[in-house]
PDB file of C-alpha atoms in Angstrom:
ATOM      1  CA  GLY A   1       1.526   9.007  15.078  1.00  0.00           C
ATOM      2  CA  ASN A   2       1.019   5.284  14.404  1.00  0.00           C
ATOM      3  CA  SER A   3       3.588   2.664  13.664  1.00  0.00           C
ATOM      4  CA  VAL A   4       4.548  -0.883  12.367  1.00  0.00           C
ATOM      5  CA  THR A   5       7.259  -3.193  12.670  1.00  0.00           C
ATOM      6  CA  GLN A   6       7.395  -6.031  10.342  1.00  0.00           C
ATOM      7  CA  MET A   7      10.090  -8.820   9.906  1.00  0.00           C
ATOM      8  CA  GLU A   8      12.229  -8.613   7.059  1.00  0.00           C
ATOM      9  CA  GLY A   9      13.154 -11.215   4.832  1.00  0.00           C
ATOM     10  CA  PRO A  10      13.609 -12.892   2.488  1.00  0.00           C
ATOM     11  CA  VAL A  11      11.950 -16.211   3.631  1.00  0.00           C
ATOM     12  CA  THR A  12      12.910 -19.143   1.893  1.00  0.00           C
ATOM     13  CA  LEU A  13      10.305 -22.252   2.198  1.00  0.00           C
ATOM     14  CA  SER A  14       9.638 -25.374   0.839  1.00  0.00           C
ATOM     15  CA  GLU A  15       6.374 -26.355  -0.356  1.00  0.00           C
ATOM     16  CA  GLU A  16       3.706 -27.297   2.359  1.00  0.00           C
ATOM     17  CA  ALA A  17       6.165 -25.871   5.034  1.00  0.00           C
ATOM     18  CA  PHE A  18       4.551 -23.427   7.721  1.00  0.00           C
ATOM     19  CA  LEU A  19       4.764 -19.767   7.377  1.00  0.00           C
ATOM     20  CA  THR A  20       4.853 -17.103   9.878  1.00  0.00           C
ATOM     21  CA  ILE A  21       5.614 -13.430   9.233  1.00  0.00           C
ATOM     22  CA  ASN A  22       5.736 -11.162  12.052  1.00  0.00           C
ATOM     23  CA  CYS A  23       3.915  -7.553  12.529  1.00  0.00           C
ATOM     24  CA  THR A  24       3.972  -5.713  15.641  1.00  0.00           C
ATOM     25  CA  TYR A  25       2.228  -2.256  15.729  1.00  0.00           C
ATOM     26  CA  THR A  26       1.595   0.961  17.919  1.00  0.00           C
ATOM     27  CA  ALA A  27      -1.280   2.661  17.825  1.00  0.00           C
ATOM     28  CA  THR A  28      -3.677   5.509  19.149  1.00  0.00           C
ATOM     29  CA  GLY A  29      -7.341   3.906  19.516  1.00  0.00           C
ATOM     30  CA  TYR A  30      -8.020   0.430  17.762  1.00  0.00           C
ATOM     31  CA  PRO A  31      -7.717   0.926  13.786  1.00  0.00           C
ATOM     32  CA  SER A  32      -7.963  -1.748  11.395  1.00  0.00           C
ATOM     33  CA  LEU A  33      -5.137  -3.980  10.882  1.00  0.00           C
ATOM     34  CA  PHE A  34      -4.404  -5.259   7.412  1.00  0.00           C
ATOM     35  CA  TRP A  35      -2.069  -7.550   5.190  1.00  0.00           C
ATOM     36  CA  TYR A  36      -1.424  -6.752   1.542  1.00  0.00           C
ATOM     37  CA  VAL A  37       0.107  -8.848  -1.075  1.00  0.00           C
ATOM     38  CA  GLN A  38       2.224  -7.898  -3.948  1.00  0.00           C
ATOM     39  CA  TYR A  39       2.853 -10.515  -6.255  1.00  0.00           C
ATOM     40  CA  PRO A  40       5.645 -10.278  -9.131  1.00  0.00           C
ATOM     41  CA  GLY A  41       4.827  -7.374 -11.089  1.00  0.00           C
ATOM     42  CA  GLU A  42       1.672  -6.648 -10.023  1.00  0.00           C
ATOM     43  CA  GLY A  43       0.103  -3.968  -7.623  1.00  0.00           C
ATOM     44  CA  LEU A  44      -0.881  -4.478  -4.148  1.00  0.00           C
ATOM     45  CA  GLN A  45      -4.116  -6.824  -2.982  1.00  0.00           C
ATOM     46  CA  LEU A  46      -5.551  -6.873   0.032  1.00  0.00           C
ATOM     47  CA  LEU A  47      -4.925 -10.017   1.665  1.00  0.00           C
ATOM     48  CA  LEU A  48      -6.891  -9.844   4.843  1.00  0.00           C
ATOM     49  CA  LYS A  49      -7.952  -7.609   7.280  1.00  0.00           C
ATOM     50  CA  ALA A  50      -9.126  -7.432  11.112  1.00  0.00           C
ATOM     51  CA  THR A  51     -11.271  -4.863  12.333  1.00  0.00           C
ATOM     52  CA  LYS A  52     -11.051  -5.000  16.241  1.00  0.00           C
ATOM     53  CA  ALA A  53      -9.230  -6.610  19.059  1.00  0.00           C
ATOM     54  CA  ASP A  54      -9.307 -10.587  19.055  1.00  0.00           C
ATOM     55  CA  ASP A  55     -10.746 -10.575  15.542  1.00  0.00           C
ATOM     56  CA  LYS A  56      -9.155 -13.028  13.104  1.00  0.00           C
ATOM     57  CA  GLY A  57      -8.922 -12.222   9.506  1.00  0.00           C
ATOM     58  CA  SER A  58      -8.376 -15.179   6.993  1.00  0.00           C
ATOM     59  CA  ASN A  59      -8.270 -15.385   3.125  1.00  0.00           C
ATOM     60  CA  LYS A  60      -6.555 -17.959   0.739  1.00  0.00           C
ATOM     61  CA  GLY A  61      -5.528 -20.415   3.928  1.00  0.00           C
ATOM     62  CA  PHE A  62      -3.810 -16.916   5.637  1.00  0.00           C
ATOM     63  CA  GLU A  63      -4.609 -15.937   9.018  1.00  0.00           C
ATOM     64  CA  ALA A  64      -3.776 -13.148  11.279  1.00  0.00           C
ATOM     65  CA  THR A  65      -5.133 -12.464  14.691  1.00  0.00           C
ATOM     66  CA  TYR A  66      -5.621  -8.826  15.977  1.00  0.00           C
ATOM     67  CA  ARG A  67      -3.879  -9.276  19.471  1.00  0.00           C
ATOM     68  CA  LYS A  68      -4.234  -6.081  21.668  1.00  0.00           C
ATOM     69  CA  GLU A  69      -1.943  -7.283  24.439  1.00  0.00           C
ATOM     70  CA  THR A  70       0.769  -7.784  22.757  1.00  0.00           C
ATOM     71  CA  THR A  71       0.126  -5.327  19.786  1.00  0.00           C
ATOM     72  CA  SER A  72       0.788  -8.005  17.293  1.00  0.00           C
ATOM     73  CA  PHE A  73      -0.892  -8.985  14.035  1.00  0.00           C
ATOM     74  CA  HIS A  74       1.248 -12.107  12.606  1.00  0.00           C
ATOM     75  CA  LEU A  75       0.793 -13.839   9.566  1.00  0.00           C
ATOM     76  CA  GLU A  76       0.467 -17.439   9.416  1.00  0.00           C
ATOM     77  CA  LYS A  77      -0.167 -20.017   6.554  1.00  0.00           C
ATOM     78  CA  GLY A  78      -0.169 -23.790   7.769  1.00  0.00           C
ATOM     79  CA  SER A  79       0.804 -24.970   4.174  1.00  0.00           C
ATOM     80  CA  VAL A  80       2.742 -22.783   1.742  1.00  0.00           C
ATOM     81  CA  GLN A  81       2.670 -23.385  -2.207  1.00  0.00           C
ATOM     82  CA  VAL A  82       4.861 -21.895  -4.849  1.00  0.00           C
ATOM     83  CA  SER A  83       2.118 -19.471  -5.881  1.00  0.00           C
ATOM     84  CA  ASP A  84       2.370 -17.652  -2.482  1.00  0.00           C
ATOM     85  CA  SER A  85       5.277 -16.372  -3.532  1.00  0.00           C
ATOM     86  CA  ALA A  86       5.116 -12.844  -3.315  1.00  0.00           C
ATOM     87  CA  VAL A  87       6.002  -9.529  -0.817  1.00  0.00           C
ATOM     88  CA  TYR A  88       3.975  -9.136   2.074  1.00  0.00           C
ATOM     89  CA  PHE A  89       3.047  -5.822   3.590  1.00  0.00           C
ATOM     90  CA  CYS A  90       1.653  -5.257   6.946  1.00  0.00           C
ATOM     91  CA  ALA A  91      -0.217  -2.161   7.138  1.00  0.00           C
ATOM     92  CA  LEU A  92      -2.265   0.341   9.411  1.00  0.00           C
ATOM     93  CA  PRO A  93      -4.014   3.851   9.214  1.00  0.00           C
ATOM     94  CA  ALA A  94      -1.274   6.618   9.919  1.00  0.00           C
ATOM     95  CA  ASN A  95      -3.633   8.261  12.030  1.00  0.00           C
ATOM     96  CA  GLN A  96      -7.125   8.442  13.584  1.00  0.00           C
ATOM     97  CA  ALA A  97      -8.650   9.816  10.382  1.00  0.00           C
ATOM     98  CA  GLY A  98      -7.450   7.129   8.630  1.00  0.00           C
ATOM     99  CA  THR A  99      -6.137   9.495   5.539  1.00  0.00           C
ATOM    100  CA  ALA A 100      -3.181   7.501   4.916  1.00  0.00           C
ATOM    101  CA  LEU A 101      -1.664   3.776   5.415  1.00  0.00           C
ATOM    102  CA  ILE A 102       1.537   3.118   6.790  1.00  0.00           C
ATOM    103  CA  PHE A 103       3.213  -0.100   5.692  1.00  0.00           C
ATOM    104  CA  GLY A 104       5.909  -2.235   6.999  1.00  0.00           C
ATOM    105  CA  LYS A 105       9.256  -2.718   5.048  1.00  0.00           C
ATOM    106  CA  GLY A 106       7.650  -5.847   3.318  1.00  0.00           C
ATOM    107  CA  THR A 107       8.518  -9.447   3.627  1.00  0.00           C
ATOM    108  CA  THR A 108       9.500 -11.151   0.487  1.00  0.00           C
ATOM    109  CA  LEU A 109       8.579 -15.116   0.554  1.00  0.00           C
ATOM    110  CA  SER A 110      10.047 -17.602  -1.823  1.00  0.00           C
ATOM    111  CA  VAL A 111       8.544 -21.275  -2.085  1.00  0.00           C
ATOM    112  CA  SER A 112      10.172 -23.792  -3.874  1.00  0.00           C
ATOM    113  CA  SER A 113       8.961 -27.147  -4.988  1.00  0.00           C
TER     114      SER A 113
ATOM    115  CA  GLY B   1     -16.805  -4.474 -10.833  1.00  0.00           C
ATOM    116  CA  ALA B   2     -13.836  -2.609 -12.226  1.00  0.00           C
ATOM    117  CA  GLY B   3     -11.292  -1.832  -9.698  1.00  0.00           C
ATOM    118  CA  VAL B   4      -8.668   0.969  -9.607  1.00  0.00           C
ATOM    119  CA  SER B   5      -7.359   1.821 -12.986  1.00  0.00           C
ATOM    120  CA  GLN B   6      -3.868   3.474 -13.641  1.00  0.00           C
ATOM    121  CA  SER B   7      -2.028   4.749 -16.922  1.00  0.00           C
ATOM    122  CA  PRO B   8       0.568   4.809 -18.285  1.00  0.00           C
ATOM    123  CA  SER B   9       1.854   1.156 -17.015  1.00  0.00           C
ATOM    124  CA  ASN B  10       5.016   2.414 -17.627  1.00  0.00           C
ATOM    125  CA  LYS B  11       6.450   5.675 -18.282  1.00  0.00           C
ATOM    126  CA  VAL B  12      10.350   6.340 -19.345  1.00  0.00           C
ATOM    127  CA  THR B  13      11.309  10.041 -19.525  1.00  0.00           C
ATOM    128  CA  GLU B  14      14.626  12.242 -19.217  1.00  0.00           C
ATOM    129  CA  LYS B  15      15.722  14.228 -16.715  1.00  0.00           C
ATOM    130  CA  GLY B  16      14.092  17.487 -16.295  1.00  0.00           C
ATOM    131  CA  LYS B  17      10.924  16.442 -18.271  1.00  0.00           C
ATOM    132  CA  ASP B  18       7.583  16.728 -16.614  1.00  0.00           C
ATOM    133  CA  VAL B  19       5.355  13.737 -16.492  1.00  0.00           C
ATOM    134  CA  GLU B  20       1.556  13.092 -15.668  1.00  0.00           C
ATOM    135  CA  LEU B  21       0.162   9.827 -14.040  1.00  0.00           C
ATOM    136  CA  ARG B  22      -3.521   9.161 -14.303  1.00  0.00           C
ATOM    137  CA  CYS B  23      -5.695   7.142 -11.683  1.00  0.00           C
ATOM    138  CA  ASP B  24      -9.294   5.813 -12.073  1.00  0.00           C
ATOM    139  CA  PRO B  25     -10.523   5.305  -8.846  1.00  0.00           C
ATOM    140  CA  ILE B  26     -13.339   2.525  -8.063  1.00  0.00           C
ATOM    141  CA  SER B  27     -16.817   3.994  -9.228  1.00  0.00           C
ATOM    142  CA  GLY B  28     -18.645   5.312  -5.652  1.00  0.00           C
ATOM    143  CA  HIS B  29     -15.197   5.430  -4.067  1.00  0.00           C
ATOM    144  CA  THR B  30     -15.025   9.180  -2.763  1.00  0.00           C
ATOM    145  CA  ALA B  31     -11.450   9.216  -1.061  1.00  0.00           C
ATOM    146  CA  LEU B  32      -8.377   8.831  -3.541  1.00  0.00           C
ATOM    147  CA  TYR B  33      -4.641   8.386  -2.344  1.00  0.00           C
ATOM    148  CA  TRP B  34      -1.294   8.317  -3.976  1.00  0.00           C
ATOM    149  CA  TYR B  35       1.706   6.207  -2.486  1.00  0.00           C
ATOM    150  CA  ARG B  36       5.349   5.752  -4.213  1.00  0.00           C
ATOM    151  CA  GLN B  37       7.054   2.777  -3.520  1.00  0.00           C
ATOM    152  CA  SER B  38      10.817   2.694  -4.387  1.00  0.00           C
ATOM    153  CA  LEU B  39      13.462   0.321  -3.373  1.00  0.00           C
ATOM    154  CA  GLY B  40      15.084   2.457  -0.579  1.00  0.00           C
ATOM    155  CA  GLN B  41      11.954   4.052   0.919  1.00  0.00           C
ATOM    156  CA  GLY B  42       9.408   1.394   0.661  1.00  0.00           C
ATOM    157  CA  LEU B  43       6.030   2.674   0.253  1.00  0.00           C
ATOM    158  CA  GLU B  44       5.190   6.365   1.243  1.00  0.00           C
ATOM    159  CA  PHE B  45       2.186   8.070   1.252  1.00  0.00           C
ATOM    160  CA  LEU B  46       1.861  10.953  -0.993  1.00  0.00           C
ATOM    161  CA  ILE B  47      -1.464  12.943  -0.868  1.00  0.00           C
ATOM    162  CA  TYR B  48      -4.878  12.225  -0.294  1.00  0.00           C
ATOM    163  CA  PHE B  49      -8.044  13.467  -1.513  1.00  0.00           C
ATOM    164  CA  GLN B  50     -11.805  13.192  -0.107  1.00  0.00           C
ATOM    165  CA  GLY B  51     -14.796  14.615  -2.247  1.00  0.00           C
ATOM    166  CA  ASN B  52     -14.111  18.229  -2.825  1.00  0.00           C
ATOM    167  CA  SER B  53     -12.420  18.842   0.652  1.00  0.00           C
ATOM    168  CA  ALA B  54      -9.030  20.409   0.088  1.00  0.00           C
ATOM    169  CA  PRO B  55      -6.423  17.408  -0.153  1.00  0.00           C
ATOM    170  CA  ASP B  56      -3.822  16.174   2.445  1.00  0.00           C
ATOM    171  CA  LYS B  57      -0.571  16.856   0.591  1.00  0.00           C
ATOM    172  CA  SER B  58       1.647  16.293   3.899  1.00  0.00           C
ATOM    173  CA  GLY B  59       3.546  13.401   2.105  1.00  0.00           C
ATOM    174  CA  LEU B  60       4.276  15.476  -1.482  1.00  0.00           C
ATOM    175  CA  PRO B  61       8.235  15.232  -1.228  1.00  0.00           C
ATOM    176  CA  SER B  62       8.788  18.612  -3.045  1.00  0.00           C
ATOM    177  CA  ASP B  63       7.258  21.696  -4.989  1.00  0.00           C
ATOM    178  CA  ARG B  64       7.959  19.651  -8.150  1.00  0.00           C
ATOM    179  CA  PHE B  65       5.174  17.143  -7.063  1.00  0.00           C
ATOM    180  CA  SER B  66       1.436  17.828  -7.474  1.00  0.00           C
ATOM    181  CA  ALA B  67      -1.627  16.185  -8.179  1.00  0.00           C
ATOM    182  CA  GLU B  68      -5.492  16.879  -8.519  1.00  0.00           C
ATOM    183  CA  ARG B  69      -8.790  15.397  -8.555  1.00  0.00           C
ATOM    184  CA  THR B  70     -11.440  16.595 -11.151  1.00  0.00           C
ATOM    185  CA  GLY B  71     -14.944  16.087 -10.546  1.00  0.00           C
ATOM    186  CA  GLY B  72     -14.096  13.894  -7.736  1.00  0.00           C
ATOM    187  CA  SER B  73     -13.515  11.053  -9.657  1.00  0.00           C
ATOM    188  CA  VAL B  74     -10.095  10.453 -11.813  1.00  0.00           C
ATOM    189  CA  SER B  75      -6.545  12.150 -10.546  1.00  0.00           C
ATOM    190  CA  THR B  76      -3.564  13.115 -11.959  1.00  0.00           C
ATOM    191  CA  LEU B  77       0.036  13.119 -10.401  1.00  0.00           C
ATOM    192  CA  THR B  78       2.198  15.697 -12.202  1.00  0.00           C
ATOM    193  CA  ILE B  79       5.881  15.365 -11.515  1.00  0.00           C
ATOM    194  CA  GLN B  80       7.796  18.805 -12.951  1.00  0.00           C
ATOM    195  CA  ARG B  81      11.352  18.996 -14.101  1.00  0.00           C
ATOM    196  CA  THR B  82      11.860  15.070 -12.955  1.00  0.00           C
ATOM    197  CA  GLN B  83      14.624  13.776 -10.954  1.00  0.00           C
ATOM    198  CA  GLN B  84      16.516  10.285 -11.291  1.00  0.00           C
ATOM    199  CA  GLU B  85      15.523   9.900  -7.494  1.00  0.00           C
ATOM    200  CA  ASP B  86      11.664  10.430  -8.780  1.00  0.00           C
ATOM    201  CA  SER B  87      12.256   6.580 -10.213  1.00  0.00           C
ATOM    202  CA  ALA B  88       9.841   4.590  -8.757  1.00  0.00           C
ATOM    203  CA  VAL B  89       6.234   2.937  -8.746  1.00  0.00           C
ATOM    204  CA  TYR B  90       3.220   4.983  -8.526  1.00  0.00           C
ATOM    205  CA  LEU B  91       0.312   3.723  -6.712  1.00  0.00           C
ATOM    206  CA  CYS B  92      -2.743   5.136  -6.540  1.00  0.00           C
ATOM    207  CA  ALA B  93      -5.727   3.533  -4.121  1.00  0.00           C
ATOM    208  CA  SER B  94      -9.304   4.537  -3.438  1.00  0.00           C
ATOM    209  CA  SER B  95     -11.857   4.044  -0.640  1.00  0.00           C
ATOM    210  CA  LEU B  96     -15.210   4.874   0.906  1.00  0.00           C
ATOM    211  CA  PRO B  97     -14.814   7.950   2.754  1.00  0.00           C
ATOM    212  CA  ALA B  98     -11.378   7.472   4.993  1.00  0.00           C
ATOM    213  CA  SER B  99     -11.457   6.410   8.461  1.00  0.00           C
ATOM    214  CA  SER B 100      -9.382   4.289  10.669  1.00  0.00           C
ATOM    215  CA  ARG B 101     -11.330   0.832   9.613  1.00  0.00           C
ATOM    216  CA  GLU B 102     -11.800   1.369   5.624  1.00  0.00           C
ATOM    217  CA  THR B 103      -9.877  -0.310   3.129  1.00  0.00           C
ATOM    218  CA  GLN B 104      -7.914   1.285   0.366  1.00  0.00           C
ATOM    219  CA  TYR B 105      -7.776  -0.489  -2.722  1.00  0.00           C
ATOM    220  CA  PHE B 106      -5.002  -0.029  -5.027  1.00  0.00           C
ATOM    221  CA  GLY B 107      -4.145   0.058  -8.533  1.00  0.00           C
ATOM    222  CA  PRO B 108      -1.350  -1.671 -10.584  1.00  0.00           C
ATOM    223  CA  GLY B 109       0.818   1.227 -10.474  1.00  0.00           C
ATOM    224  CA  THR B 110       2.791   3.283 -12.785  1.00  0.00           C
ATOM    225  CA  ARG B 111       6.492   2.544 -12.771  1.00  0.00           C
ATOM    226  CA  LEU B 112       8.490   5.856 -13.813  1.00  0.00           C
ATOM    227  CA  LEU B 113      12.209   5.311 -15.060  1.00  0.00           C
ATOM    228  CA  VAL B 114      14.018   8.742 -15.003  1.00  0.00           C
ATOM    229  CA  LEU B 115      16.980   8.657 -17.329  1.00  0.00           C
TER     230      LEU B 115
END
């Protein structure tokens, strides 16, 4: 089956710093790739997705590019804010039928002012 | 429009009791999923429903766990004879028919504490 490996944190940054959270995967075929975010005390929210190779997903200043050559989907943001403090999960379908998602272990981001 | 809703938001129970967790998917979503989020295990898939087809129960950790989906909409996850290791956040998600490209939308979760 498919698998995902995500950089573990915690990551602590000052406001306006540059953020990268690494995610690599193995997959059969070319499934969609996802980043989900979980704010304190809340459920999972879709942050962004990419559906095919070289696609760039973006939302709220975050970006991630579906890299087939390096099997990566790293999350980046040029200038983080305190409100970005959350746990970030990289995810992809567990199989070609897409009947379940598999998630990385999550990266906790703390941004201080 | 309304997102995925789950109830209760928090549940405290005593070891050995049964609990029922409810999920109401997004209207029009035929696929429904349950996941468990715990400190030690991260996010784990439990069960998947698609329409009236037989569910994929491959993620259920023991026969104490079961789920049903009535009328292709609301789902209930039941845990019998709860154990302390069942303490976790139980997340429900829904989507259009499952595929390797479809986005799953998650509810806020039910936080279960077994004393």
